[in-house]
Coordinates of C-alpha atoms and ligand atoms in Angstrom, one line a residue:
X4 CA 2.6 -7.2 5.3
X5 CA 3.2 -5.2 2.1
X6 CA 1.5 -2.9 0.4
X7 CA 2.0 -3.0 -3.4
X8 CA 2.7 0.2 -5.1
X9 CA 2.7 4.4 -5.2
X10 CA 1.6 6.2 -8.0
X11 CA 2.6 9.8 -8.7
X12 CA 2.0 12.5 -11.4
X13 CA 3.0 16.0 -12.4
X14 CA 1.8 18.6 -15.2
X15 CA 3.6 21.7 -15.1
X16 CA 4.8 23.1 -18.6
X17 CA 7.4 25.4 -17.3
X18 CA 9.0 22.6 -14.7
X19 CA 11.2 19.7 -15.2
X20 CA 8.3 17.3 -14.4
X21 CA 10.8 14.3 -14.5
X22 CA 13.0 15.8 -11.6
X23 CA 9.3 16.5 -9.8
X24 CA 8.3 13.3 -10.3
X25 CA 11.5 11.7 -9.0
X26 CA 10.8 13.5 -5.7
X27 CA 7.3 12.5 -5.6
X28 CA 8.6 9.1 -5.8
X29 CA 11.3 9.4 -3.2
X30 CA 8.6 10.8 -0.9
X31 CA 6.5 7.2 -1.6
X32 CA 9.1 4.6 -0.9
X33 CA 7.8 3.6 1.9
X34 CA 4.5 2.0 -0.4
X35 CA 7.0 -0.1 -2.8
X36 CA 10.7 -0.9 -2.9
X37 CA 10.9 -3.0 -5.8
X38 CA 11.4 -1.3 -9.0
X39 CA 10.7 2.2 -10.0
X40 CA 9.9 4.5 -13.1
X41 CA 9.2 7.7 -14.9
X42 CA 7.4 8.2 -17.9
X43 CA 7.3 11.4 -19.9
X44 CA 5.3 12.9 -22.7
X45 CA 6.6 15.8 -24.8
X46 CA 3.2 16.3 -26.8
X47 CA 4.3 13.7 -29.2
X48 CA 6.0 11.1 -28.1
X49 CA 6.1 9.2 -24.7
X50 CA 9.2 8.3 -22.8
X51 CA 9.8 5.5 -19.5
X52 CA 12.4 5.0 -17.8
X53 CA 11.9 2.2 -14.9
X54 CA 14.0 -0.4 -13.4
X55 CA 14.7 -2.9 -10.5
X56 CA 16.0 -1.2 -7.2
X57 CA 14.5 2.1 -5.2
X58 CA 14.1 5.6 -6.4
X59 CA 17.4 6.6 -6.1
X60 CA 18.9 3.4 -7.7
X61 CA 16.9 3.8 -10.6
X62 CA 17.2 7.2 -11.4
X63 CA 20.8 9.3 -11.9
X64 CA 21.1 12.9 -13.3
X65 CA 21.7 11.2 -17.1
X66 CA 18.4 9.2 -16.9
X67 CA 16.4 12.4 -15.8
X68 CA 17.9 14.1 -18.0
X69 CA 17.2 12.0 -21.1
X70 CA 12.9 12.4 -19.8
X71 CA 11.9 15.7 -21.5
X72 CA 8.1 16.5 -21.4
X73 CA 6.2 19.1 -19.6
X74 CA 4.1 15.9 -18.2
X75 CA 5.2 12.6 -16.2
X76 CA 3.8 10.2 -14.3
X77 CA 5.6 7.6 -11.8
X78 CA 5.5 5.0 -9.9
X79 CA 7.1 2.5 -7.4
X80 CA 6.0 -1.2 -6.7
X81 CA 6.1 -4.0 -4.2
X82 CA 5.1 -7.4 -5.6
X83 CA 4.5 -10.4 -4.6
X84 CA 5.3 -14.0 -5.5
X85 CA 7.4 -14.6 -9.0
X86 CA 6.4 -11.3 -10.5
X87 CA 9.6 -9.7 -9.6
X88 CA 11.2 -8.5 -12.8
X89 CA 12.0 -6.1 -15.0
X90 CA 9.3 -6.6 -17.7
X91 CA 6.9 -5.8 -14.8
X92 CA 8.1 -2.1 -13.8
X93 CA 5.9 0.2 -14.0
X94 CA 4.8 2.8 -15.5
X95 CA 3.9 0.7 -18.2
X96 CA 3.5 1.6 -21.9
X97 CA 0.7 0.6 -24.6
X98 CA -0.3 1.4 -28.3
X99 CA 1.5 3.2 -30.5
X100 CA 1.7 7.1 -31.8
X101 CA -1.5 8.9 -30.9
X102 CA -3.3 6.0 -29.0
X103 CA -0.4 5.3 -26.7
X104 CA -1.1 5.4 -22.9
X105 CA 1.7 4.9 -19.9
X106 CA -0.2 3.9 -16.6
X107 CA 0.9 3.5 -13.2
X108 CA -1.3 1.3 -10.9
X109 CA -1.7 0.6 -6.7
X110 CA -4.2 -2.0 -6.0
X111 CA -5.0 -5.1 -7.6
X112 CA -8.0 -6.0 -10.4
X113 CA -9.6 -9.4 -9.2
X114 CA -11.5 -10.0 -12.6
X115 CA -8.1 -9.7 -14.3
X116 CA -7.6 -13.1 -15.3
X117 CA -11.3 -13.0 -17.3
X118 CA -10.8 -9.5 -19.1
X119 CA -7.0 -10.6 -20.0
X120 CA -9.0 -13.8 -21.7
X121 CA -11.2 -11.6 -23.3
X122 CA -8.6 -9.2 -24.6
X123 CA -6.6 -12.3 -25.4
X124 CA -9.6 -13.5 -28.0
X125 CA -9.9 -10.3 -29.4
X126 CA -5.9 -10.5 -30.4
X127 CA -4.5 -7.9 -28.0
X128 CA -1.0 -9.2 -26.7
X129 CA 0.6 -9.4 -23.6
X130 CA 4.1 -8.5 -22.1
X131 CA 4.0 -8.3 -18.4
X132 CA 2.6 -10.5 -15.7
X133 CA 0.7 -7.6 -14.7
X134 CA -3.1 -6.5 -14.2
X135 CA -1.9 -2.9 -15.0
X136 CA -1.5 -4.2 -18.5
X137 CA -4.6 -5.5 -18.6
X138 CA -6.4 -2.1 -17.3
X139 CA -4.0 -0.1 -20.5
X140 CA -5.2 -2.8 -22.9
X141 CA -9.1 -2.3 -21.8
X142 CA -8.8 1.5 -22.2
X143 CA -7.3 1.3 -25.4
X144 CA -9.7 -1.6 -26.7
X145 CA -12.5 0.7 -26.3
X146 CA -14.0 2.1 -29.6
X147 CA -14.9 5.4 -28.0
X148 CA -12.4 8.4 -29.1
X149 CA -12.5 10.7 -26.1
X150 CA -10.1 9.5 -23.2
X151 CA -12.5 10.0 -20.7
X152 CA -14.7 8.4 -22.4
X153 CA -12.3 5.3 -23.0
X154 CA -11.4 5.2 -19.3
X155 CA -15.1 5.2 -18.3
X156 CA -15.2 2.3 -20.5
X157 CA -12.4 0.4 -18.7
X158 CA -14.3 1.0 -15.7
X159 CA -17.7 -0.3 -16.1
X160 CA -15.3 -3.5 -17.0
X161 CA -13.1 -3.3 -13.7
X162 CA -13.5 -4.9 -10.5
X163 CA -11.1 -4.3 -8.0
X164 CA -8.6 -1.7 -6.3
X165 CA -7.1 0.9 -8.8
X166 CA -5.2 4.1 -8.1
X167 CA -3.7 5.4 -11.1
X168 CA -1.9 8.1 -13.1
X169 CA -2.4 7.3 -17.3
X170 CA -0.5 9.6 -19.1
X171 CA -1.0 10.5 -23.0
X172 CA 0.6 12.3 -25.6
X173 CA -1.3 15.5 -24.2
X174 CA -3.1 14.8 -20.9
X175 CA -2.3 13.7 -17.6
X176 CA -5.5 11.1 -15.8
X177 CA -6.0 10.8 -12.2
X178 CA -8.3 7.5 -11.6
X179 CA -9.6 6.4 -8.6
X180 CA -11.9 2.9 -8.4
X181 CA -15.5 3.3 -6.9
X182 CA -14.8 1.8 -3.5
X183 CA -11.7 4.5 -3.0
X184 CA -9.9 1.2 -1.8
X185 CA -6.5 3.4 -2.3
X186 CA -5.9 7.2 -1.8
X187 CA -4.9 9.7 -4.6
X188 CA -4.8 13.3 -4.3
X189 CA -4.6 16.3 -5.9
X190 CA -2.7 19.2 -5.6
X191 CA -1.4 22.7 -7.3
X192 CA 2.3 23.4 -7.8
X193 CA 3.8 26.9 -9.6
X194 CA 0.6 26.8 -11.9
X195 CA 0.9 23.2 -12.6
X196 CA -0.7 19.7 -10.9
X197 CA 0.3 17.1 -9.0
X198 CA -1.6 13.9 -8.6
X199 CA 0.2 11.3 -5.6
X200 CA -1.2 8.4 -3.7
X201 CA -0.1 10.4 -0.7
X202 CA 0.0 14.3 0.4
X203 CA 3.4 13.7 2.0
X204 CA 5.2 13.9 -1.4
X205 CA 3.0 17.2 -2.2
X206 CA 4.6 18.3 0.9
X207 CA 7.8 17.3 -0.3
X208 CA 7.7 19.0 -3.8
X209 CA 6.4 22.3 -2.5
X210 CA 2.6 21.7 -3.7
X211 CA -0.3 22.8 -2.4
X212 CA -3.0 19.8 -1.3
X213 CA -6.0 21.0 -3.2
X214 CA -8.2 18.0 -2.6
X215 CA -8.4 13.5 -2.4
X216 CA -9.3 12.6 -6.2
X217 CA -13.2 11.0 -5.0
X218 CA -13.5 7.1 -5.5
X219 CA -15.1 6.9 -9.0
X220 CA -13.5 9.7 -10.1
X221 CA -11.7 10.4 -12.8
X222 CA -9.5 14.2 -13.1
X223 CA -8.3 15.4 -16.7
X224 CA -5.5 17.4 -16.8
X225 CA -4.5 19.8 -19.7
X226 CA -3.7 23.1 -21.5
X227 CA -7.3 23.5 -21.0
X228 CA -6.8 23.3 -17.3
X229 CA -8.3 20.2 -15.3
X230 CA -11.5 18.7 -15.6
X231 CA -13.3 16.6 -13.3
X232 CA -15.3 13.7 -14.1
X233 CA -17.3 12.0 -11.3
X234 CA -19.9 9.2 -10.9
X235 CA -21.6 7.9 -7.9
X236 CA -20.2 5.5 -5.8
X237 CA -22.4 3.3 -4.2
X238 CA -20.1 1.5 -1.5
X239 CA -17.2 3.0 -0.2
X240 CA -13.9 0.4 0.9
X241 CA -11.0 2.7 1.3
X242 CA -8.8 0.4 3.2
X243 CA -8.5 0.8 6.8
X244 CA -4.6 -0.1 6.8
X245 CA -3.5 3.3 5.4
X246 CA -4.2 4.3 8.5
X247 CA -2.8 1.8 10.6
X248 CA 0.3 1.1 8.4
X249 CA 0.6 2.2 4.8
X250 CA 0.8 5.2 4.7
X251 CA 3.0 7.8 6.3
X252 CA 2.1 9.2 9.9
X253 CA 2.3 12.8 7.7
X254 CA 0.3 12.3 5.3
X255 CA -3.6 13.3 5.4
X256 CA -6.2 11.5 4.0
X257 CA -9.4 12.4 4.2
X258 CA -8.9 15.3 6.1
X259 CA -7.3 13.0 8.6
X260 CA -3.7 13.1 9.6
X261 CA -2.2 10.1 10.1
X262 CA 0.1 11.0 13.2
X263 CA -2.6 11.8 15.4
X264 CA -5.1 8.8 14.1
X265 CA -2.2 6.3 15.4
X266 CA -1.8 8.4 18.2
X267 CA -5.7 7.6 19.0
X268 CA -4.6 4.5 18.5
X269 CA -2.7 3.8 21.3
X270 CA -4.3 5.8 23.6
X271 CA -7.6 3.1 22.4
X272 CA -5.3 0.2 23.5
X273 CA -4.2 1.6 26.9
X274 CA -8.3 1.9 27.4
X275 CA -9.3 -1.6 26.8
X276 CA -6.1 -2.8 27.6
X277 CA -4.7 -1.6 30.6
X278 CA -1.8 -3.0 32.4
X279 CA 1.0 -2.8 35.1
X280 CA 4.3 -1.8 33.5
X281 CA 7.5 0.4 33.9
X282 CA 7.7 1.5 30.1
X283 CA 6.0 1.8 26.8
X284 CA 7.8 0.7 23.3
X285 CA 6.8 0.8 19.6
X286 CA 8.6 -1.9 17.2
X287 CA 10.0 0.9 15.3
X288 CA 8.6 2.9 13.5
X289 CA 5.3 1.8 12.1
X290 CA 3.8 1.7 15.2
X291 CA 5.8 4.9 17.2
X292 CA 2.7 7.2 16.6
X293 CA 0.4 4.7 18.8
X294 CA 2.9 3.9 21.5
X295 CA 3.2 7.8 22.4
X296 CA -0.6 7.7 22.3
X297 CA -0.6 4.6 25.0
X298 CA 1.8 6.0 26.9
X299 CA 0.2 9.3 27.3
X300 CA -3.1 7.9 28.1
X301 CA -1.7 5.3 30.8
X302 CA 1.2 7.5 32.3
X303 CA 3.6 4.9 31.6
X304 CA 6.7 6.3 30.5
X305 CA 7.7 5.7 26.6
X306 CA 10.9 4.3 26.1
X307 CA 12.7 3.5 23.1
X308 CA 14.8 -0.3 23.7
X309 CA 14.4 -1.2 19.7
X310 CA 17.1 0.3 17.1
X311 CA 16.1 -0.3 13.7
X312 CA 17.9 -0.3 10.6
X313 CA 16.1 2.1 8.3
X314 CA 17.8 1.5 5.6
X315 CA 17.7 -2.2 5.1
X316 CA 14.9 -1.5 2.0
X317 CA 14.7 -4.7 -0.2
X318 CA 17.6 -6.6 -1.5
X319 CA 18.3 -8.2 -4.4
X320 CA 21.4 -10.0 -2.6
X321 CA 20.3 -13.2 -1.4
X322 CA 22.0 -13.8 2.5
X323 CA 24.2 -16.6 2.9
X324 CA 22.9 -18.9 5.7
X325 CA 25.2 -17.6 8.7
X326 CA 23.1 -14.0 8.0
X327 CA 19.3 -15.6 7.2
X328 CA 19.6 -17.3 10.9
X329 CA 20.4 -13.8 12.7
X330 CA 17.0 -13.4 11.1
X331 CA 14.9 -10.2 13.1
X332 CA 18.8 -9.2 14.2
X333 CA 19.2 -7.6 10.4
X334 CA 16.4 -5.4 10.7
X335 CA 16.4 -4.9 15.1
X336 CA 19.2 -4.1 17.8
X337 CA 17.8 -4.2 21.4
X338 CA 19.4 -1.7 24.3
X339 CA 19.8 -4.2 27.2
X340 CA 20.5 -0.5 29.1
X341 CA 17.0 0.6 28.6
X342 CA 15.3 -2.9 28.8
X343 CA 16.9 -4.5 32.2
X344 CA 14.5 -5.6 34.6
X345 CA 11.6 -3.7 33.0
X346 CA 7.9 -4.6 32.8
X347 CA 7.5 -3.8 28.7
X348 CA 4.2 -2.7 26.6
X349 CA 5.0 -3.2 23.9
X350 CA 2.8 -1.5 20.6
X351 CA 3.1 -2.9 17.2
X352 CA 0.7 -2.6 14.2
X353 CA -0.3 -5.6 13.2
X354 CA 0.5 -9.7 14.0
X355 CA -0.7 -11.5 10.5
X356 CA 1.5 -14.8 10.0
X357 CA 3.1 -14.5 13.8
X358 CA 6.3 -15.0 12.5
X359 CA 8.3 -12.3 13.4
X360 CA 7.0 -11.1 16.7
X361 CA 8.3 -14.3 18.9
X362 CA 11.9 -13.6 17.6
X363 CA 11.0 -9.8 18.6
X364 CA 10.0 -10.8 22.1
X365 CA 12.3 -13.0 22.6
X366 CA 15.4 -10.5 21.5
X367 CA 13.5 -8.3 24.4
X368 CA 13.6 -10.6 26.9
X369 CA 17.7 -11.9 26.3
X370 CA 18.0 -7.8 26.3
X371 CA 17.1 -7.8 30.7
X372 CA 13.2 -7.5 29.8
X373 CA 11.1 -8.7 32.9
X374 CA 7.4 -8.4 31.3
X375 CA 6.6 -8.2 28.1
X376 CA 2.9 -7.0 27.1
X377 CA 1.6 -7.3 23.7
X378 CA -0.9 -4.6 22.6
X379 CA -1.4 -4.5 18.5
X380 CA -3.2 -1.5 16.8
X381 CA -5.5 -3.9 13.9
X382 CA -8.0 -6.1 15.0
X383 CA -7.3 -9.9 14.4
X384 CA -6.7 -10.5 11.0
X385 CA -8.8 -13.5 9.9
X386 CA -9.4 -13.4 5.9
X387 CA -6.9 -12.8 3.7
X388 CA -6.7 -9.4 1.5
X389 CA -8.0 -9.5 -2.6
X390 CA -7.3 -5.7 -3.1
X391 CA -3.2 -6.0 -3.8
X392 CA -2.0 -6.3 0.2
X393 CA 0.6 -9.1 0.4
X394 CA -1.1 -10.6 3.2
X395 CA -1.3 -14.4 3.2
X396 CA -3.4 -17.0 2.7
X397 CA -5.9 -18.0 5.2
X398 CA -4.0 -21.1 6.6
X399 CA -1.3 -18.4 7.2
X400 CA -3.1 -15.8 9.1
X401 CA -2.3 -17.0 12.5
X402 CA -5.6 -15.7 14.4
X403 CA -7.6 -17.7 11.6
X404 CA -6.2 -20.2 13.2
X405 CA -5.5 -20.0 16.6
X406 CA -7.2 -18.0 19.9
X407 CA -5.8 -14.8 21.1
X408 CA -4.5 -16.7 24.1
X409 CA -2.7 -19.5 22.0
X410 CA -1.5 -16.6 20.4
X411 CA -0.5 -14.8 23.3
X412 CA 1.3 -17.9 24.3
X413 CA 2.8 -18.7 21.0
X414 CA 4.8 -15.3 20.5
X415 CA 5.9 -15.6 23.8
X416 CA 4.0 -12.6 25.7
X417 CA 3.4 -12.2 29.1
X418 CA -0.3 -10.6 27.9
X419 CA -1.7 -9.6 24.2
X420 CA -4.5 -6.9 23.7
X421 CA -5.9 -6.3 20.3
X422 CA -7.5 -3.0 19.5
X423 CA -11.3 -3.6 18.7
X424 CA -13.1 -2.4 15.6
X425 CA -14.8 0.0 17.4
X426 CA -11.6 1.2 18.9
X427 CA -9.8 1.5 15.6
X428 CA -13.2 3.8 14.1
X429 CA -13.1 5.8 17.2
X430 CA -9.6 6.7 16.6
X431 CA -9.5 7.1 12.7
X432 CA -12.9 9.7 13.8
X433 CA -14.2 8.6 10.2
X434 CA -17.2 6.8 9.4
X435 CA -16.6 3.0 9.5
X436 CA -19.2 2.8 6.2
X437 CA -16.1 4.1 4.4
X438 CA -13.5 1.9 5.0
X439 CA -13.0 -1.7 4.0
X440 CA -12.6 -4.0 7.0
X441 CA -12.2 -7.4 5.5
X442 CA -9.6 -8.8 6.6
X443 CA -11.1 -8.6 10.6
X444 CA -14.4 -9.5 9.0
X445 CA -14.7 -11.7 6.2
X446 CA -17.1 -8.5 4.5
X447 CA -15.8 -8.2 1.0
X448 CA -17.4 -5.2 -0.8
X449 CA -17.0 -7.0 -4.2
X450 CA -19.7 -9.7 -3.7
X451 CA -18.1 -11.5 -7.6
X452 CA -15.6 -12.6 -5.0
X453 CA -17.9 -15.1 -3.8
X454 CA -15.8 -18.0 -5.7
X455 CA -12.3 -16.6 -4.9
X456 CA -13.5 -16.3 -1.0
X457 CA -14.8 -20.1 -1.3
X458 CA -10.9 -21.1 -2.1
X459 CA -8.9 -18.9 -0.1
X460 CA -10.8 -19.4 2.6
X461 CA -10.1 -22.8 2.6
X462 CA -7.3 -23.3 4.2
X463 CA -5.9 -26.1 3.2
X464 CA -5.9 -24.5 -0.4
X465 CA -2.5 -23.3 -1.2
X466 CA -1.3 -20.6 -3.3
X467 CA -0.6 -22.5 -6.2
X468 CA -4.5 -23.6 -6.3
X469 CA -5.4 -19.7 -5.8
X470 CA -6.6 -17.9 -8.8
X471 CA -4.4 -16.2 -11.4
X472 CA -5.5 -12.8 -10.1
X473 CA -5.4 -13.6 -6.5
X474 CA -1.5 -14.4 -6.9
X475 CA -1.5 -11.7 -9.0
X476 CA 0.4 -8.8 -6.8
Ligands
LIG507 S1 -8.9 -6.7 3.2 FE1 -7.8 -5.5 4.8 S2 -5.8 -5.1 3.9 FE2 -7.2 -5.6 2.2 S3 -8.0 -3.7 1.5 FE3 -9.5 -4.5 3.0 S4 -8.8 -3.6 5.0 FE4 -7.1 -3.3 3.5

């Protein structure tokens, strides 16, 4: 399970807000490995850099260089199914001169495919594949002259998830949908700001967190200092996987640290969970946090009988056949030392199509592994994501399809325990009216999804039959 992008954004007239930005960006990886870029505005012109690759393919000292401004926004992006070029990079461009916007975009707009019709009749043009091109050609389409005002526009229009950074000529945006499906913050550096999907790459740049940019929000940032722009919002979907997976276990969001909130985690599973076992093991690293957090609460002692490459990233080089088949073997190396005759718990975040995890056991139990016991931080995942998470269709989602003991049996596992919902709000310690939970639940907070949910939830519906904006990211 993917999530799709990381959006960044720095004004800071005396810095080099490219360089910044860069770091922001290397910070957020983890949310997208697919292409990167920078755009910069200098007070008259705008600048972008972005390509294929990671951060640090992307970007050398000569590109950097080359992005003068005292404002910049990034991003980096993980997409999904044919959209997986160059064209598509963000941050994206739009206009010309003194209506020109750059925008960089995490989440997904599920009334894309009618506003890009719209915008289409009207005789706007298109370049990308993308939604995010769709939200820059909204903005601009609107008649008002204030940006604010402009943005405001595009967001009555909007349905959907949208984190985003817009830069102008001038001005630096912060945008944040009404559900708050995505985070964005807001922080302070040497008399400048930062905007970031995550406070990790404040951390990382030597900002200050001032404060999460509030769903509906929208922050204006300027020689006139920044101005904040807020409307009610009415349901709150901020979506409960940051916390379980996106987002790094050192990064805070809303007021929350990760670390411990996946620590809870665990400790929730060894509660309703509990077992007979010589050692606890994460699969590495997503799910490290909640295995100290069920080892701690069961006195079962945490082991670690998993190496994982951390630098396999994405590749652009397709394997020959000898290397697909070693298949989980790329990315995991067990320690038959550590696993020989032992009773396993093993904690990972999430099961959605079930096709790893029976390679994964099965690795464990070639390794010397006695028991193996199965204990996933999510709920079951039984409807498939709209909001821009590279989930799967419902046929896919294995528990939409079998029990938890089919499943159990299926990946191989001696037991399986998921965490509950209430388990998962008790360890978050947030209000559950906050988050989104539909992919456990079937709830969608966008109720024009009625249609799309009719034909995804079909099973037998493939992607192909799915919606333009469902295929989308
Ligand atoms: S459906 Fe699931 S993955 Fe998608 S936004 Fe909601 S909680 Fe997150």
């Amino acid at each position: 399970m993917h999530e799709c992008c990381a959006v960044a954004g720095v004004y800071a007239p005396d810095e080099d807000v490219a360089r910044l930005t860069f770091f922001a960006l290397f910070a957020l990886q983890h949310r997208g490995q697919e292409s990167a870029g920078i755009a910069t505005a200098d007070g008259k012109k705008l600048q972008v850099h972005a390509d294929m690759g990671l951060v640090s393919q992307v970007f050398d000292e000569d590109s950097l260089s080359q992005l003068s401004g005292n404002i910049a926004i990034g991003h980096t992006r993980y997409s999904t199914r044919g959209s997986s070029r160059k064209i598509n990079s963000q941050p994206i461009v739009v206009g010309e001169g003194t209506n020109s916007i750059a925008i960089a975009h995490n989440g997904n707009i599920v009334n894309a495919e009618n506003l890009h019709q719209g915008l289409s009749d009207h005789g706007y043009t298109f370049n990308t594949s993308t939604d995010t091109e769709v939200i820059a050609n909204l903005i601009l389409s609107s008649s008002e002259k204030d940006w604010v005002d402009r943005i405001r526009y595009a967001m009555r229009r909007l349905q959907g998830a949208y984190s985003m950074t817009i830069l102008t000529n001038d001005r630096l945006f912060g945008v944040r949908d009404p559900f708050g499906v995505r985070p964005l913050c807001l922080g302070s550096i040497n008399g400048g700001w930062v905007i970031a999907s995550e406070s990790c790459a404040l951390d990382h740049i030597g900002a200050d967190f001032i404060r999460e940019i509030e769903p509906g929000e929208i922050v204006s940032i300027g020689a006139d200092g920044v101005k904040e722009y807020r409307e009610d919002s009415a349901r709150k979907a901020l979506c409960i996987f940051e916390y379980i997976y996106f987002a790094r276990p050192d990064s805070t969001i809303n007021g929350r640290l990760l670390y411990p909130a996946r620590q809870a985690m665990g400790a929730g599973l060894a509660e309703e969970y509990p077992v007979d076992a010589d050692l606890v093991m994460g699969v590495p690293d997503s799910a490290t946090a909640a295995s100290v957090g069920y080892s701690h609460r069961s006195d079962i002692p945490l082991a670690e009988g998993l190496m994982k490459n951390r630098y396999v990233g994405r590749t652009f080089i397709e394997p020959d056949q000898r290397i697909r088949d070693l298949g989980v073997k790329l990315k995991f190396n067990p320690l038959p030392q550590v696993l020989d005759g032992q009773r396993l718990v093993l904690v990972d975040d999430s099961i959605v199509r079930g096709t790893t995890t029976p390679h994964v056991i099965k690795m464990l139990r070639k390794a010397g592994a006695k028991e193996v016991h199965m204990r996933i931080c999510a709920p079951p995942i039984r409807y498939p994501c709209f909001f821009g998470v590279d989930m799967a269709t419902r046929g896919e989602l294995i528990a939409a399809q079998k029990t938890i003991p089919e499943i159990r049996d299926f990946i191989g596992a001696d037991s399986l325990g998921y965490l509950s919902i209430d388990g998962l709000i008790k360890a978050v310690a947030l209000p559950r009216d906050i988050f989104c939970l539909a992919c456990f639940t079937g709830d969608y907070p966008i109720p024009v999804q009625i249609e799309m949910d009719k034909l995804a939830l079909e099973s037998t519906v493939s992607d192909q039959q799915l919606p333009f904006n469902i295929r989308q990211r």
